[in-house]
């Protein structure tokens, strides 16, 4: 299907192209200087002690789950309202994700629910900064330290966000970033692990690189590892994107502000509410629909108007393989289910101008009006 407006589009300039080209003209396509440089740029920006670049955010999550010693039968307390990879990271090691429901306005983990989900087999809390808004880290860190478990941040959607002036991704025991093309900055595919803990960093680096220790020989595999390395083309792209981070974040904030102004004029949708203690780094741009509107019908109406939208996120516990394996049912995490059914992500990328946003908002208003008419038909009770 062709759209006038797509959900996302990376912001790649001449400097990115030149950097990738310079790698392609060199003999070092892997394990070279760009990876070191990219890691250093991210590490310094976030104020972390260690950074390890890998080939995806999912790989980064898997390595952290392993590095914290997760064994089959262990439990990881996390959110059902996320991209599936955060919960799958537990499954990779035979552990079970124990879901805690979310807060109705921030869409992030509710600390009270986290506290209740912790048990004797809990290996870690994995907090996801959903849609670039940091979790209430002080409360979560308090729970983690009282219960003696590490707090890991999935900051894959939150590069550039801050929690009480501290960068998301540099607050917990360790964190992950991701650089898929719809994230704040991209490397094509890519991710990173950040941590203050030298031992965790050493394990992660080794496991990402076939179990080698740094400085050892090519065939000195001291533990089981993976090939989760980032290549040099990706790292060169990432390094230049990272140098442009402030410009990129400013462009995203401008588009978000433009949406906020337009959406305020439209009945039936609400922008996201941000608490005063955190600064969101815009990732995708969902709007929340009032209960009188049917989200799926609105998505169809937008598609007919050539605007791509997405249903971020389906509840993880209701994915078929989670239901089969753990017996989850609708109603298990009611806030997640309610929030999930009410959100629709609109096109969101740096190149959207104010007039593009006005055009998209106009088509949204039309599609909403259509949805309202249909659900107001006598005999049709509309969505619950
Ligand atoms: C993007 C993302 C990831 C990692 O995704 P990859 O595609 O593997 O890089 C992990 N967690 C969340 C919450 C994400 O949004």
CSV table of N, CA, C and O in Angstrom, one decimal, residues 50-167:
chain,number,residue,atom,x,y,z
A,50,UNK,N,30.7,2.3,31.1
A,50,UNK,CA,31.0,1.4,30.0
A,50,UNK,C,29.9,1.3,29.0
A,50,UNK,O,28.7,1.4,29.3
A,51,UNK,N,30.3,1.2,27.7
A,51,UNK,CA,29.3,1.0,26.6
A,51,UNK,C,29.8,-0.1,25.7
A,51,UNK,O,31.0,-0.1,25.3
A,52,UNK,N,28.9,-1.0,25.3
A,52,UNK,CA,29.3,-2.1,24.3
A,52,UNK,C,28.3,-2.1,23.2
A,52,UNK,O,27.1,-2.3,23.4
A,53,UNK,N,28.7,-1.8,22.0
A,53,UNK,CA,27.8,-1.8,20.8
A,53,UNK,C,27.5,-3.2,20.4
A,53,UNK,O,28.5,-4.0,20.4
A,54,UNK,N,26.3,-3.5,20.0
A,54,UNK,CA,25.9,-4.8,19.5
A,54,UNK,C,25.0,-4.6,18.3
A,54,UNK,O,24.8,-3.5,17.8
A,55,UNK,N,24.5,-5.8,17.8
A,55,UNK,CA,23.8,-5.7,16.5
A,55,UNK,C,22.3,-5.5,16.6
A,55,UNK,O,21.7,-5.4,15.5
A,56,UNK,N,21.8,-5.4,17.8
A,56,UNK,CA,20.4,-5.0,17.9
A,56,UNK,C,20.1,-4.7,19.4
A,56,UNK,O,20.8,-5.1,20.3
A,57,UNK,N,19.0,-4.1,19.6
A,57,UNK,CA,18.5,-3.8,21.0
A,57,UNK,C,18.1,-5.2,21.6
A,57,UNK,O,18.3,-5.4,22.8
A,58,UNK,N,17.6,-6.1,20.8
A,58,UNK,CA,17.2,-7.4,21.3
A,58,UNK,C,18.5,-8.1,21.8
A,58,UNK,O,18.4,-8.8,22.9
A,59,UNK,N,19.5,-8.1,21.1
A,59,UNK,CA,20.8,-8.7,21.5
A,59,UNK,C,21.3,-8.1,22.8
A,59,UNK,O,21.8,-8.8,23.7
A,60,UNK,N,21.2,-6.8,22.9
A,60,UNK,CA,21.6,-6.1,24.1
A,60,UNK,C,20.8,-6.6,25.3
A,60,UNK,O,21.4,-6.9,26.4
A,61,UNK,N,19.5,-6.7,25.2
A,61,UNK,CA,18.7,-7.2,26.3
A,61,UNK,C,19.0,-8.7,26.6
A,61,UNK,O,19.2,-9.0,27.8
A,62,UNK,N,19.2,-9.5,25.6
A,62,UNK,CA,19.6,-10.9,25.9
A,62,UNK,C,20.9,-11.0,26.7
A,62,UNK,O,21.0,-11.7,27.7
A,63,UNK,N,21.9,-10.2,26.2
A,63,UNK,CA,23.2,-10.2,26.9
A,63,UNK,C,23.1,-9.8,28.4
A,63,UNK,O,23.7,-10.3,29.3
A,64,UNK,N,22.2,-8.8,28.6
A,64,UNK,CA,22.1,-8.3,30.0
A,64,UNK,C,21.4,-9.4,30.9
A,64,UNK,O,21.8,-9.6,32.0
A,65,UNK,N,20.4,-10.0,30.3
A,65,UNK,CA,19.7,-11.1,31.1
A,65,UNK,C,20.7,-12.2,31.4
A,65,UNK,O,20.7,-12.7,32.6
A,66,UNK,N,21.6,-12.5,30.5
A,66,UNK,CA,22.6,-13.5,30.8
A,66,UNK,C,23.7,-13.0,31.8
A,66,UNK,O,24.1,-13.7,32.7
A,67,UNK,N,24.1,-11.8,31.6
A,67,UNK,CA,25.2,-11.2,32.4
A,67,UNK,C,24.8,-11.1,33.9
A,67,UNK,O,25.6,-11.3,34.8
A,68,UNK,N,23.4,-10.9,34.1
A,68,UNK,CA,23.0,-10.9,35.5
A,68,UNK,C,22.7,-12.3,36.0
A,68,UNK,O,22.1,-12.5,37.1
A,69,UNK,N,23.1,-13.3,35.3
A,69,UNK,CA,23.1,-14.7,35.8
A,69,UNK,C,21.7,-15.4,35.8
A,69,UNK,O,21.5,-16.3,36.6
A,70,UNK,N,20.9,-15.0,34.9
A,70,UNK,CA,19.5,-15.6,34.8
A,70,UNK,C,19.6,-17.1,34.5
A,70,UNK,O,20.3,-17.4,33.5
A,71,UNK,N,18.9,-17.9,35.2
A,71,UNK,CA,18.9,-19.3,35.0
A,71,UNK,C,17.4,-19.8,34.7
A,71,UNK,O,16.5,-19.1,35.0
A,72,UNK,N,17.3,-21.0,34.0
A,72,UNK,CA,15.9,-21.5,33.8
A,72,UNK,C,15.1,-21.5,35.1
A,72,UNK,O,15.7,-21.9,36.1
A,73,UNK,N,13.9,-21.1,35.0
A,73,UNK,CA,13.0,-21.1,36.2
A,73,UNK,C,13.1,-19.7,37.0
A,73,UNK,O,12.2,-19.5,37.8
A,74,UNK,N,14.1,-18.9,36.7
A,74,UNK,CA,14.1,-17.6,37.3
A,74,UNK,C,13.0,-16.7,36.7
A,74,UNK,O,12.4,-17.0,35.7
A,75,UNK,N,12.7,-15.6,37.4
A,75,UNK,CA,11.7,-14.7,37.0
A,75,UNK,C,12.2,-13.3,36.8
A,75,UNK,O,13.1,-12.9,37.5
A,76,UNK,N,11.7,-12.6,35.8
A,76,UNK,CA,12.1,-11.2,35.5
A,76,UNK,C,10.8,-10.4,35.5
A,76,UNK,O,9.9,-10.7,34.8
A,77,UNK,N,10.8,-9.4,36.4
A,77,UNK,CA,9.6,-8.6,36.6
A,77,UNK,C,9.6,-7.5,35.5
A,77,UNK,O,10.6,-6.7,35.5
A,78,UNK,N,8.6,-7.4,34.7
A,78,UNK,CA,8.6,-6.4,33.6
A,78,UNK,C,7.2,-6.1,33.2
A,78,UNK,O,6.2,-6.5,33.8
A,79,UNK,N,7.1,-5.2,32.2
A,79,UNK,CA,5.8,-4.7,31.7
A,79,UNK,C,5.2,-5.5,30.6
A,79,UNK,O,6.0,-5.9,29.7
A,80,UNK,N,3.9,-5.7,30.6
A,80,UNK,CA,3.3,-6.3,29.4
A,80,UNK,C,3.0,-5.3,28.3
A,80,UNK,O,2.6,-5.7,27.2
A,81,UNK,N,3.2,-4.0,28.6
A,81,UNK,CA,3.0,-3.0,27.6
A,81,UNK,C,4.3,-2.5,27.1
A,81,UNK,O,4.9,-1.5,27.6
A,82,UNK,N,4.8,-3.2,26.0
A,82,UNK,CA,6.2,-2.9,25.5
A,82,UNK,C,6.3,-3.6,24.2
A,82,UNK,O,5.4,-4.3,23.7
A,83,UNK,N,7.4,-3.3,23.5
A,83,UNK,CA,7.7,-4.1,22.3
A,83,UNK,C,8.1,-5.5,22.8
A,83,UNK,O,8.8,-5.6,23.9
A,84,UNK,N,7.8,-6.5,22.1
A,84,UNK,CA,7.9,-7.9,22.6
A,84,UNK,C,9.3,-8.3,23.0
A,84,UNK,O,9.4,-9.2,23.9
A,85,UNK,N,10.3,-7.7,22.5
A,85,UNK,CA,11.7,-8.1,22.8
A,85,UNK,C,12.0,-8.0,24.3
A,85,UNK,O,12.8,-8.8,24.8
A,86,UNK,N,11.4,-7.0,25.0
A,86,UNK,CA,11.8,-6.9,26.4
A,86,UNK,C,11.3,-8.1,27.2
A,86,UNK,O,12.1,-8.5,28.1
A,87,UNK,N,10.2,-8.6,26.9
A,87,UNK,CA,9.7,-9.8,27.6
A,87,UNK,C,10.4,-11.1,27.1
A,87,UNK,O,10.8,-12.0,27.8
A,88,UNK,N,10.6,-11.1,25.8
A,88,UNK,CA,11.3,-12.3,25.2
A,88,UNK,C,12.7,-12.5,25.7
A,88,UNK,O,13.1,-13.7,25.8
A,89,UNK,N,13.3,-11.5,26.1
A,89,UNK,CA,14.7,-11.6,26.6
A,89,UNK,C,14.8,-12.6,27.8
A,89,UNK,O,15.7,-13.3,28.0
A,90,UNK,N,13.7,-12.6,28.6
A,90,UNK,CA,13.6,-13.6,29.7
A,90,UNK,C,13.5,-15.0,29.1
A,90,UNK,O,14.2,-16.0,29.5
A,91,UNK,N,12.6,-15.1,28.1
A,91,UNK,CA,12.4,-16.5,27.5
A,91,UNK,C,13.6,-17.1,26.9
A,91,UNK,O,13.8,-18.3,27.0
A,92,UNK,N,14.5,-16.2,26.4
A,92,UNK,CA,15.7,-16.7,25.7
A,92,UNK,C,16.5,-17.6,26.7
A,92,UNK,O,17.3,-18.5,26.3
A,93,UNK,N,16.4,-17.3,28.0
A,93,UNK,CA,17.2,-18.0,29.0
A,93,UNK,C,16.4,-18.9,29.8
A,93,UNK,O,16.8,-19.3,30.9
A,94,UNK,N,15.2,-19.2,29.3
A,94,UNK,CA,14.3,-20.2,30.1
A,94,UNK,C,13.7,-19.6,31.3
A,94,UNK,O,13.2,-20.3,32.2
A,95,UNK,N,13.8,-18.2,31.4
A,95,UNK,CA,13.2,-17.6,32.6
A,95,UNK,C,11.8,-17.1,32.2
A,95,UNK,O,11.4,-17.2,31.1
A,96,UNK,N,11.0,-16.7,33.2
A,96,UNK,CA,9.6,-16.4,33.0
A,96,UNK,C,9.5,-14.9,33.2
A,96,UNK,O,9.8,-14.4,34.3
A,97,UNK,N,8.9,-14.2,32.3
A,97,UNK,CA,8.6,-12.8,32.5
A,97,UNK,C,7.3,-12.7,33.4
A,97,UNK,O,6.3,-13.3,33.1
A,98,UNK,N,7.5,-12.1,34.6
A,98,UNK,CA,6.3,-11.8,35.5
A,98,UNK,C,5.9,-10.4,35.2
A,98,UNK,O,6.6,-9.5,35.5
A,99,UNK,N,4.7,-10.3,34.7
A,99,UNK,CA,4.2,-9.0,34.3
A,99,UNK,C,3.6,-8.2,35.5
A,99,UNK,O,2.9,-8.8,36.3
A,100,UNK,N,3.9,-6.9,35.5
A,100,UNK,CA,3.2,-6.0,36.4
A,100,UNK,C,2.5,-5.0,35.6
A,100,UNK,O,3.1,-4.5,34.5
A,101,UNK,N,1.3,-4.6,36.0
A,101,UNK,CA,0.5,-3.7,35.2
A,101,UNK,C,1.1,-2.3,35.2
A,101,UNK,O,2.0,-1.9,36.0
A,102,UNK,N,0.6,-1.4,34.3
A,102,UNK,CA,1.2,-0.1,34.1
A,102,UNK,C,0.3,1.0,34.7
A,102,UNK,O,-0.9,0.8,35.1
A,103,UNK,N,0.8,2.2,34.7
A,103,UNK,CA,0.1,3.4,35.2
A,103,UNK,C,-0.7,3.9,34.0
A,103,UNK,O,-0.2,3.9,32.9
A,104,UNK,N,-1.9,4.3,34.3
A,104,UNK,CA,-2.9,4.7,33.3
A,104,UNK,C,-2.5,5.9,32.5
A,104,UNK,O,-2.9,6.1,31.3
A,105,UNK,N,-1.7,6.8,33.1
A,105,UNK,CA,-1.4,8.0,32.3
A,105,UNK,C,0.0,8.0,31.7
A,105,UNK,O,0.2,8.6,30.6
A,106,UNK,N,1.0,7.4,32.4
A,106,UNK,CA,2.4,7.4,31.8
A,106,UNK,C,2.6,6.2,30.9
A,106,UNK,O,3.6,6.2,30.1
A,107,UNK,N,1.8,5.1,31.0
A,107,UNK,CA,2.0,3.8,30.3
A,107,UNK,C,3.2,3.1,30.8
A,107,UNK,O,3.6,2.1,30.1
A,108,UNK,N,3.8,3.5,31.8
A,108,UNK,CA,5.0,2.8,32.4
A,108,UNK,C,4.7,2.0,33.6
A,108,UNK,O,3.6,2.2,34.2
A,109,UNK,N,5.5,1.1,34.0
A,109,UNK,CA,5.3,0.2,35.1
A,109,UNK,C,4.8,1.0,36.3
A,109,UNK,O,5.3,2.1,36.7
A,110,UNK,N,3.8,0.4,37.0
A,110,UNK,CA,3.3,0.9,38.2
A,110,UNK,C,4.1,0.3,39.4
A,110,UNK,O,4.1,-0.9,39.6
A,111,UNK,N,4.8,1.2,40.2
A,111,UNK,CA,5.7,0.6,41.2
A,111,UNK,C,5.0,-0.3,42.2
A,111,UNK,O,5.6,-1.3,42.6
A,112,UNK,N,3.8,0.0,42.5
A,112,UNK,CA,3.0,-0.9,43.4
A,112,UNK,C,2.9,-2.3,42.8
A,112,UNK,O,3.0,-3.3,43.5
A,113,UNK,N,2.6,-2.3,41.6
A,113,UNK,CA,2.4,-3.6,40.9
A,113,UNK,C,3.7,-4.4,40.8
A,113,UNK,O,3.8,-5.6,40.9
A,114,UNK,N,4.8,-3.6,40.6
A,114,UNK,CA,6.1,-4.3,40.6
A,114,UNK,C,6.4,-4.9,41.9
A,114,UNK,O,6.9,-6.1,42.0
A,115,UNK,N,6.2,-4.1,43.0
A,115,UNK,CA,6.4,-4.6,44.3
A,115,UNK,C,5.7,-6.0,44.6
A,115,UNK,O,6.3,-6.9,45.1
A,116,UNK,N,4.4,-6.0,44.1
A,116,UNK,CA,3.6,-7.2,44.3
A,116,UNK,C,4.1,-8.4,43.5
A,116,UNK,O,3.8,-9.5,43.8
A,117,UNK,N,4.8,-8.1,42.3
A,117,UNK,CA,5.2,-9.2,41.4
A,117,UNK,C,6.5,-9.8,41.8
A,117,UNK,O,6.8,-10.9,41.3
A,118,UNK,N,7.2,-9.2,42.7
A,118,UNK,CA,8.5,-9.7,43.1
A,118,UNK,C,8.4,-10.9,44.0
A,118,UNK,O,7.5,-10.9,44.9
A,119,UNK,N,9.2,-11.9,43.8
A,119,UNK,CA,9.1,-13.1,44.6
A,119,UNK,C,10.5,-13.7,44.8
A,119,UNK,O,11.5,-13.1,44.4
A,120,UNK,N,10.6,-14.8,45.5
A,120,UNK,CA,11.9,-15.4,45.8
A,120,UNK,C,12.7,-15.8,44.5
A,120,UNK,O,13.9,-15.9,44.6
A,121,UNK,N,12.1,-16.0,43.4
A,121,UNK,CA,12.8,-16.4,42.2
A,121,UNK,C,13.1,-15.2,41.3
A,121,UNK,O,13.6,-15.3,40.2
A,122,UNK,N,12.8,-13.9,41.7
A,122,UNK,CA,13.0,-12.8,40.9
A,122,UNK,C,14.5,-12.5,40.7
A,122,UNK,O,15.3,-12.4,41.7
A,123,UNK,N,15.0,-12.5,39.5
A,123,UNK,CA,16.4,-12.3,39.2
A,123,UNK,C,16.7,-10.8,38.9
A,123,UNK,O,17.7,-10.3,39.2
A,124,UNK,N,15.7,-10.1,38.3
A,124,UNK,CA,15.9,-8.7,38.0
A,124,UNK,C,14.5,-8.0,37.7
A,124,UNK,O,13.5,-8.7,37.5
A,125,UNK,N,14.5,-6.7,37.8
A,125,UNK,CA,13.4,-5.9,37.4
A,125,UNK,C,13.9,-5.3,36.0
A,125,UNK,O,14.9,-4.7,36.0
A,126,UNK,N,13.1,-5.5,35.0
A,126,UNK,CA,13.4,-4.8,33.7
A,126,UNK,C,12.3,-3.8,33.4
A,126,UNK,O,11.2,-4.1,33.1
A,127,UNK,N,12.8,-2.5,33.6
A,127,UNK,CA,11.9,-1.4,33.4
A,127,UNK,C,12.0,-0.8,32.0
A,127,UNK,O,13.1,-0.6,31.5
A,128,UNK,N,10.9,-0.6,31.3
A,128,UNK,CA,11.0,-0.1,29.9
A,128,UNK,C,10.5,1.3,29.9
A,128,UNK,O,9.4,1.6,30.4
A,129,UNK,N,11.3,2.2,29.3
A,129,UNK,CA,10.8,3.6,29.2
A,129,UNK,C,10.0,3.8,28.0
A,129,UNK,O,10.5,4.1,26.9
A,130,UNK,N,8.7,3.5,28.1
A,130,UNK,CA,7.8,3.3,27.0
A,130,UNK,C,7.6,4.7,26.3
A,130,UNK,O,7.3,5.7,26.9
A,131,UNK,N,7.7,4.7,25.0
A,131,UNK,CA,7.5,5.9,24.1
A,131,UNK,C,8.4,7.0,24.6
A,131,UNK,O,8.0,8.2,24.5
A,132,UNK,N,9.6,6.7,25.1
A,132,UNK,CA,10.6,7.7,25.4
A,132,UNK,C,10.4,8.4,26.7
A,132,UNK,O,11.1,9.4,27.0
A,133,UNK,N,9.4,8.0,27.5
A,133,UNK,CA,9.2,8.6,28.8
A,133,UNK,C,9.8,7.8,29.9
A,133,UNK,O,9.4,6.6,30.1
A,134,UNK,N,10.7,8.3,30.7
A,134,UNK,CA,11.3,7.5,31.8
A,134,UNK,C,10.3,7.0,32.8
A,134,UNK,O,9.4,7.7,33.1
A,135,UNK,N,10.6,5.8,33.3
A,135,UNK,CA,9.8,5.2,34.4
A,135,UNK,C,10.1,6.0,35.7
A,135,UNK,O,11.1,6.7,35.8
A,136,UNK,N,9.3,5.9,36.7
A,136,UNK,CA,9.6,6.5,38.0
A,136,UNK,C,10.7,5.7,38.7
A,136,UNK,O,10.5,4.8,39.5
A,137,UNK,N,11.9,6.1,38.3
A,137,UNK,CA,13.1,5.3,38.6
A,137,UNK,C,13.4,5.3,40.1
A,137,UNK,O,14.0,4.4,40.7
A,138,UNK,N,13.1,6.5,40.8
A,138,UNK,CA,13.4,6.5,42.2
A,138,UNK,C,12.6,5.4,43.0
A,138,UNK,O,13.2,4.7,43.8
A,139,UNK,N,11.3,5.3,42.7
A,139,UNK,CA,10.5,4.3,43.3
A,139,UNK,C,11.0,2.9,43.0
A,139,UNK,O,11.1,2.0,43.8
A,140,UNK,N,11.3,2.7,41.7
A,140,UNK,CA,11.7,1.4,41.2
A,140,UNK,C,13.0,1.0,41.8
A,140,UNK,O,13.2,-0.2,42.2
A,141,UNK,N,13.9,2.0,41.9
A,141,UNK,CA,15.3,1.7,42.4
A,141,UNK,C,15.1,1.3,43.9
A,141,UNK,O,15.9,0.5,44.5
A,142,UNK,N,14.2,2.0,44.6
A,142,UNK,CA,14.0,1.7,46.0
A,142,UNK,C,13.5,0.3,46.2
A,142,UNK,O,14.0,-0.4,47.1
A,143,UNK,N,12.5,-0.1,45.4
A,143,UNK,CA,12.0,-1.5,45.5
A,143,UNK,C,13.2,-2.5,45.2
A,143,UNK,O,13.4,-3.5,45.9
A,144,UNK,N,13.9,-2.2,44.1
A,144,UNK,CA,15.0,-3.1,43.7
A,144,UNK,C,16.0,-3.3,44.8
A,144,UNK,O,16.4,-4.4,45.2
A,145,UNK,N,16.4,-2.2,45.5
A,145,UNK,CA,17.4,-2.3,46.5
A,145,UNK,C,16.9,-3.0,47.8
A,145,UNK,O,17.5,-3.8,48.4
A,146,UNK,N,15.6,-2.6,48.1
A,146,UNK,CA,15.0,-3.3,49.3
A,146,UNK,C,14.9,-4.8,49.1
A,146,UNK,O,15.1,-5.6,50.0
A,147,UNK,N,14.6,-5.2,47.8
A,147,UNK,CA,14.4,-6.6,47.6
A,147,UNK,C,15.7,-7.3,47.1
A,147,UNK,O,15.7,-8.5,46.8
A,148,UNK,N,16.8,-6.5,46.9
A,148,UNK,CA,18.1,-7.1,46.6
A,148,UNK,C,18.1,-7.7,45.2
A,148,UNK,O,18.8,-8.7,44.9
A,149,UNK,N,17.4,-7.0,44.2
A,149,UNK,CA,17.5,-7.4,42.8
A,149,UNK,C,18.0,-6.2,42.0
A,149,UNK,O,17.7,-5.1,42.3
A,150,UNK,N,18.7,-6.5,40.9
A,150,UNK,CA,19.1,-5.4,40.0
A,150,UNK,C,18.0,-4.8,39.2
A,150,UNK,O,17.0,-5.5,38.9
A,151,UNK,N,18.1,-3.5,39.0
A,151,UNK,CA,17.1,-2.8,38.1
A,151,UNK,C,17.8,-2.5,36.8
A,151,UNK,O,18.8,-1.8,36.7
A,152,UNK,N,17.2,-3.1,35.7
A,152,UNK,CA,17.7,-2.9,34.4
A,152,UNK,C,16.8,-2.0,33.6
A,152,UNK,O,15.6,-2.1,33.8
A,153,UNK,N,17.4,-1.1,32.9
A,153,UNK,CA,16.5,-0.2,32.0
A,153,UNK,C,16.5,-0.6,30.6
A,153,UNK,O,17.6,-0.7,30.0
A,154,UNK,N,15.4,-0.8,30.0
A,154,UNK,CA,15.3,-0.9,28.6
A,154,UNK,C,15.0,0.5,28.1
A,154,UNK,O,13.9,1.0,28.2
A,155,UNK,N,16.1,1.2,27.7
A,155,UNK,CA,16.0,2.6,27.2
A,155,UNK,C,16.0,2.6,25.7
A,155,UNK,O,16.4,3.6,25.1
A,156,UNK,N,15.5,1.5,25.1
A,156,UNK,CA,15.6,1.4,23.6
A,156,UNK,C,14.7,2.5,22.9
A,156,UNK,O,14.9,2.7,21.7
A,157,UNK,N,13.8,3.0,23.6
A,157,UNK,CA,12.9,4.1,23.0
A,157,UNK,C,13.2,5.4,23.6
A,157,UNK,O,12.5,6.4,23.3
A,158,UNK,N,14.3,5.5,24.4
A,158,UNK,CA,14.4,6.7,25.2
A,158,UNK,C,15.7,7.4,25.2
A,158,UNK,O,16.1,8.2,26.1
A,159,UNK,N,16.5,7.3,24.1
A,159,UNK,CA,17.8,8.0,24.0
A,159,UNK,C,17.5,9.5,24.0
A,159,UNK,O,16.7,10.0,23.2
A,160,UNK,N,18.1,10.2,24.9
A,160,UNK,CA,17.9,11.7,25.0
A,160,UNK,C,16.9,12.1,26.1
A,160,UNK,O,16.7,13.3,26.4
A,161,UNK,N,16.1,11.1,26.7
A,161,UNK,CA,15.2,11.4,27.7
A,161,UNK,C,15.9,11.6,29.1
A,161,UNK,O,17.0,11.1,29.3
A,162,UNK,N,15.3,12.4,30.0
A,162,UNK,CA,15.9,12.6,31.3
A,162,UNK,C,14.8,12.3,32.4
A,162,UNK,O,13.6,12.6,32.2
A,163,UNK,N,15.4,11.8,33.5
A,163,UNK,CA,14.6,11.5,34.7
A,163,UNK,C,15.2,12.4,35.8
A,163,UNK,O,16.4,12.1,36.1
A,164,UNK,N,14.5,13.3,36.3
A,164,UNK,CA,15.1,14.2,37.3
A,164,UNK,C,16.5,14.6,36.9
A,164,UNK,O,17.4,14.5,37.7
A,165,UNK,N,16.6,15.2,35.7
A,165,UNK,CA,17.9,15.7,35.2
A,165,UNK,C,18.9,14.6,34.8
A,165,UNK,O,20.0,14.9,34.3
A,166,UNK,N,18.6,13.3,35.1
A,166,UNK,CA,19.6,12.3,34.8
A,166,UNK,C,19.2,11.6,33.5
A,166,UNK,O,18.0,11.4,33.3
A,167,UNK,N,20.2,11.3,32.6
A,167,UNK,CA,19.8,10.6,31.4
A,167,UNK,C,19.2,9.3,31.6
A,167,UNK,O,19.8,8.4,32.3
